[in-house]
Coordinates of C-alpha atoms in Angstrom, one line a residue:
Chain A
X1 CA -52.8 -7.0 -21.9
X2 CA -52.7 -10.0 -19.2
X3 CA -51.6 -12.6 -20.0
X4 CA -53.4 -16.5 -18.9
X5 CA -53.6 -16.1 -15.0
X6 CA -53.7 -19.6 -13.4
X7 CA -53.6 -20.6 -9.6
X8 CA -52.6 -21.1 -7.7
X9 CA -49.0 -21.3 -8.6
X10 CA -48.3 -24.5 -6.0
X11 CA -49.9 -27.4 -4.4
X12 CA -49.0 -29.4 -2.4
X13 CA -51.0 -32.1 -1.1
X14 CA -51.2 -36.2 0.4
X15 CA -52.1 -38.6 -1.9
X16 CA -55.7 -39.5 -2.0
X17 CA -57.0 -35.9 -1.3
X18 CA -58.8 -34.0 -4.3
X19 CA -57.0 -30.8 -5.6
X20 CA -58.6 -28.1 -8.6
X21 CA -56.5 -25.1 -10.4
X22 CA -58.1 -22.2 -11.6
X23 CA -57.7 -20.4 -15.3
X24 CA -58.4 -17.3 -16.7
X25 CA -57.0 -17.4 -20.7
X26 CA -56.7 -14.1 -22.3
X27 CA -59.7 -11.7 -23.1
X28 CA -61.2 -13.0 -26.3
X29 CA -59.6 -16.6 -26.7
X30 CA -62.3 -18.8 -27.4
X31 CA -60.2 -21.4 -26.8
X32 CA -58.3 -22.5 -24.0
X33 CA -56.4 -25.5 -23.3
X34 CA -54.8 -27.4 -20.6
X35 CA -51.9 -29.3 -20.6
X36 CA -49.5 -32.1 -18.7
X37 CA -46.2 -31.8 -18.0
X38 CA -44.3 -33.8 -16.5
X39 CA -40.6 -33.4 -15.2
X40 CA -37.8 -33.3 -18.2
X41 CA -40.3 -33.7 -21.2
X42 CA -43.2 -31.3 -23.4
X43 CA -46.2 -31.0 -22.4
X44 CA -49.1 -33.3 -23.3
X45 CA -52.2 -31.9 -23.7
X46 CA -55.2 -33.3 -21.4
X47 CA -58.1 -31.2 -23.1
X48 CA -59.0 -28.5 -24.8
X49 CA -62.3 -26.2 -25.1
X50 CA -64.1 -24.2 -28.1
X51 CA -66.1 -22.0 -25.8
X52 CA -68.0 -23.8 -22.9
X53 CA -67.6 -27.3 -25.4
X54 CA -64.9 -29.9 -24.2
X55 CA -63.7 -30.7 -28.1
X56 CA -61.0 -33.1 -27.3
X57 CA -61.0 -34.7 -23.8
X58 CA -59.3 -38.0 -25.2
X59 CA -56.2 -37.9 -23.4
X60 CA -57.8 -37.2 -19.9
X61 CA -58.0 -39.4 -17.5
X62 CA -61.8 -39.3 -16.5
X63 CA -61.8 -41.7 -13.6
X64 CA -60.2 -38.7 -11.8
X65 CA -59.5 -36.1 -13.5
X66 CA -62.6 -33.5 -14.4
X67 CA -62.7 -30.2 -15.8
X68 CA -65.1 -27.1 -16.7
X69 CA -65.0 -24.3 -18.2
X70 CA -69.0 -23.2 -17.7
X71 CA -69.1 -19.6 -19.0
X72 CA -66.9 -19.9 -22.0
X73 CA -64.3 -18.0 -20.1
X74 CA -62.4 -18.9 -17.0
X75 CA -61.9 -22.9 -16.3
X76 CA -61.3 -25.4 -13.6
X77 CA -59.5 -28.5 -13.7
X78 CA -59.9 -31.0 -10.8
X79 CA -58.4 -34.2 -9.8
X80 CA -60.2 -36.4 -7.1
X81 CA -58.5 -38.3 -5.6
X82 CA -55.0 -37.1 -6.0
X83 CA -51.8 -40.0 -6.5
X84 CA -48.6 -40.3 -6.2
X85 CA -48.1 -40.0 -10.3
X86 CA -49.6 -36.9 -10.5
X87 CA -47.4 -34.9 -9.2
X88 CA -46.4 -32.8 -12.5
X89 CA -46.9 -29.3 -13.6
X90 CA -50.1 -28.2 -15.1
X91 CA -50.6 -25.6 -17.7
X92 CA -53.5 -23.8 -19.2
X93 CA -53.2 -22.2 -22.3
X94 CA -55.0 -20.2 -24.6
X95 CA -55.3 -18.9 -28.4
X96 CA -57.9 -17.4 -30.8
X97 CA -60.6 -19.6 -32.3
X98 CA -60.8 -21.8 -34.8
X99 CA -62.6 -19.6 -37.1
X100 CA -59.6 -17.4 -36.3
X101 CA -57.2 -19.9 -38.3
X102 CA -54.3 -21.8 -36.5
X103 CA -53.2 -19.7 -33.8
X104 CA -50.2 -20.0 -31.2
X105 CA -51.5 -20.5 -27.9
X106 CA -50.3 -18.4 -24.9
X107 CA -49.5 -20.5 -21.9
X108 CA -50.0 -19.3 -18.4
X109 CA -47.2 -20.1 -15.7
X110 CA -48.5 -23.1 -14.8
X111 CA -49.3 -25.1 -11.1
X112 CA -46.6 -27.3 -9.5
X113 CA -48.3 -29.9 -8.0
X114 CA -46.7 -32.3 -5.5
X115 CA -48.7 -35.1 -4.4
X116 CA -47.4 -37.1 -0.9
Chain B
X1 CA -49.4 -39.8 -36.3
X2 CA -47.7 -36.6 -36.0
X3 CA -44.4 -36.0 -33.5
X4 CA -41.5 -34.1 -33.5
X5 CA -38.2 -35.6 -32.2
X6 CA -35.4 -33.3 -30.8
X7 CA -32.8 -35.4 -30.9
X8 CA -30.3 -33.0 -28.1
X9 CA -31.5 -33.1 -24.4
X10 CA -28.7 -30.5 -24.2
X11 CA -27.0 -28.2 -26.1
X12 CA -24.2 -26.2 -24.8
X13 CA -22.7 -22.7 -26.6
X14 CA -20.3 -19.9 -25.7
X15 CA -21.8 -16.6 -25.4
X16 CA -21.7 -14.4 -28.8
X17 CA -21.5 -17.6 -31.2
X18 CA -24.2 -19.4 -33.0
X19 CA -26.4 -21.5 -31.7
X20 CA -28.6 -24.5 -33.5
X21 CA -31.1 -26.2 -31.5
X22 CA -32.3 -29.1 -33.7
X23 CA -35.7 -30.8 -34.4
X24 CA -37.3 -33.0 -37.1
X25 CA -41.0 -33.7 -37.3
X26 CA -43.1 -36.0 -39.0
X27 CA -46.8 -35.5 -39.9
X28 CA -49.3 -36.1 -42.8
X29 CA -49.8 -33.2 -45.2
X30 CA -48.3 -29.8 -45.0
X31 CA -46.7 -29.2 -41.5
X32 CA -47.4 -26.6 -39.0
X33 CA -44.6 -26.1 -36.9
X34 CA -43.7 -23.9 -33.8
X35 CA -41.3 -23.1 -31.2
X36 CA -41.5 -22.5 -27.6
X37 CA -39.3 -21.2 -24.8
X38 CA -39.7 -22.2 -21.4
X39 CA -37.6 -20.4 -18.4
X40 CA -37.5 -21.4 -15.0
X41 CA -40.9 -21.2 -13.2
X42 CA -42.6 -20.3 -16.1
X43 CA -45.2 -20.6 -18.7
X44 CA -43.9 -21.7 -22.5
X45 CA -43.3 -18.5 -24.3
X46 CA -43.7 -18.4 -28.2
X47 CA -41.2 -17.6 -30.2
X48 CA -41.8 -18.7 -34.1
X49 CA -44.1 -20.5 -36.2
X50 CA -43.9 -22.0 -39.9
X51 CA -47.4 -22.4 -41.7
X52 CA -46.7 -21.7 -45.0
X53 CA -44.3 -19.3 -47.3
X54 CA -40.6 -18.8 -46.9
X55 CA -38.7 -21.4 -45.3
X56 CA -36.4 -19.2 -43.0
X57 CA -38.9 -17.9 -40.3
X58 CA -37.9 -14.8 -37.8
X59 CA -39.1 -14.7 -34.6
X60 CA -38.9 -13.0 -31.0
X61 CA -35.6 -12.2 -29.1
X62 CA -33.4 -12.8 -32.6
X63 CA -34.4 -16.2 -33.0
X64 CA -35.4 -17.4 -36.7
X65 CA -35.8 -21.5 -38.0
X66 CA -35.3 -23.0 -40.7
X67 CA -37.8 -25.2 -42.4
X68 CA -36.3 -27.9 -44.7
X69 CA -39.5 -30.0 -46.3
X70 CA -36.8 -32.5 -47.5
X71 CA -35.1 -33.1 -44.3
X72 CA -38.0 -32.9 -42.3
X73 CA -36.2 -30.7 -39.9
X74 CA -37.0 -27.2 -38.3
X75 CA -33.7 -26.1 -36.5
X76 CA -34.5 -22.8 -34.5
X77 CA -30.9 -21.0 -35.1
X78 CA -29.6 -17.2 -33.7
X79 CA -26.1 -15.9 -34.9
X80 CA -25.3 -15.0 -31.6
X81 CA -26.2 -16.4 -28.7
X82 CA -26.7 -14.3 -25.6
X83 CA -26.3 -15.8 -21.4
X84 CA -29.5 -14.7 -21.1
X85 CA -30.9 -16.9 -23.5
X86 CA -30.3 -20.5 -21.6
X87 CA -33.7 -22.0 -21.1
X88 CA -35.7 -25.0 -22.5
X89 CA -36.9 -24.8 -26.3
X90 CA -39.4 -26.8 -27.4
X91 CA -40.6 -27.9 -30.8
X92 CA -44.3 -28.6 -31.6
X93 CA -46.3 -29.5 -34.4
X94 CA -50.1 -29.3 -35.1
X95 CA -52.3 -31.9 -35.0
X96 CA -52.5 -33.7 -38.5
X97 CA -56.2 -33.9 -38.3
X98 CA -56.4 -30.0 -38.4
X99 CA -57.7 -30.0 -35.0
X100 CA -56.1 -26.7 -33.1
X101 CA -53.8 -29.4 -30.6
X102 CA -49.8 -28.9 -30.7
X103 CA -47.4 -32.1 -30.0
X104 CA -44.2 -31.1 -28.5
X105 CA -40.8 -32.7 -28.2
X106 CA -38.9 -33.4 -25.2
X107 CA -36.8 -30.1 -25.3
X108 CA -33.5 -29.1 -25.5
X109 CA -32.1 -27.0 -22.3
X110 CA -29.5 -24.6 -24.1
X111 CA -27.1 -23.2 -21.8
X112 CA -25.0 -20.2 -22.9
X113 CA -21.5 -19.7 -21.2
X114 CA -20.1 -16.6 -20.6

């Protein structure tokens, strides 16, 4: 079984420019999940979907930060435009639905992004 | 709120003894607690979880935890620790409200020398 796909795997970009990654969670996860993390700490998560429906997008910074997940499967996340402090890794990750009980999520290999 | 607090940024071990990598929580009601494994360039990796039921928890790769309710600790432990398991480790709890969200620590890198 594959595991959460995400791309691409690094970005690097200058500072003002607009940037998106791509995620594909695992066949049948209704939820999926993406998550912050910055250098030497856990990840933080930035918001997470039942389906198509952004449940929780409280810690996402929506001046520039946007995300979609239109199908109920694959998801995008973008930031427009780009600075200096974003430069972090990004995750996605995914797990069964709620209706499935509390479930571990799967994380994908995340995107390095380096903002100049 | 919830958070979980690993109080080691690193933790250092000989090959083939044991190894403890510590975390305490705090949360409102009845914890749900994980742990993660992160290696270089890659996604976090599950390892263990602790919902309910016994308090000593086995998990992938010989890891197990164990959850003290008094302490409010859930050390991930393995009798003996192998190179090839230096990485980062992270502890996690669930979101109080009961919403499906996990809150991690700051992790411990665990190096194993040979």
């Amino acid at each position: 079984e594959a595991g959460v796909v995400q791309s691409p795997r690094y970005k690097i970009i200058e500072k003002k420019q607009p940037v998106a990654f791509w995620c594909n969670p695992i066949s049948g996860h209704n939820t999926l999940y993406w998550y912050l993390q910055n250098l030497g700490q856990g990840p933080e998560l930035l918001i997470r979907y039942e389906n198509e429906e952004a449940v929780d997008d409280s810690q996402l910074p929506k001046d520039r930060f946007s995300a979609e997940r239109l199908k109920g499967v694959d998801s995008t996340l973008k930031i427009q435009p780009a600075e200096l402090g974003d430069s972090a890794v990004y995750l996605c990750a995914s797990s069964l639905g709620p209706d499935r009980g509390f479930n571990e999520q799967f994380f994908g290999p995340g995107t390095r992004l380096t903002v100049l | 709120a919830q958070s979980v607090a690993q109080p080691e940024d690193q933790v250092n071990v000989a090959e083939g003894n044991p190894l403890t990598v510590k975390c305490t929580y705090s949360v409102s009601g009845n914890p749900y607690l994980f742990w993660y494994v992160q290696y270089p360039n890659r996604g976090l990796q599950f390892l263990l979880k602790y919902i309910t039921g016994d308090n000593l928890v086995k998990g992938s790769y010989g890891f197990e935890a164990e959850f003290n309710k008094s302490q409010t600790s859930f050390h991930l432990k393995k009798p003996s620790a192998l190179v090839s398991d230096s990485a980062l480790y992270f502890c996690a709890v669930r979101d109080e409200t009961g919403a499906n969200n996990l809150f991690f620590g700051t992790g411990t890198r665990l190096t194993v020398i040979p």
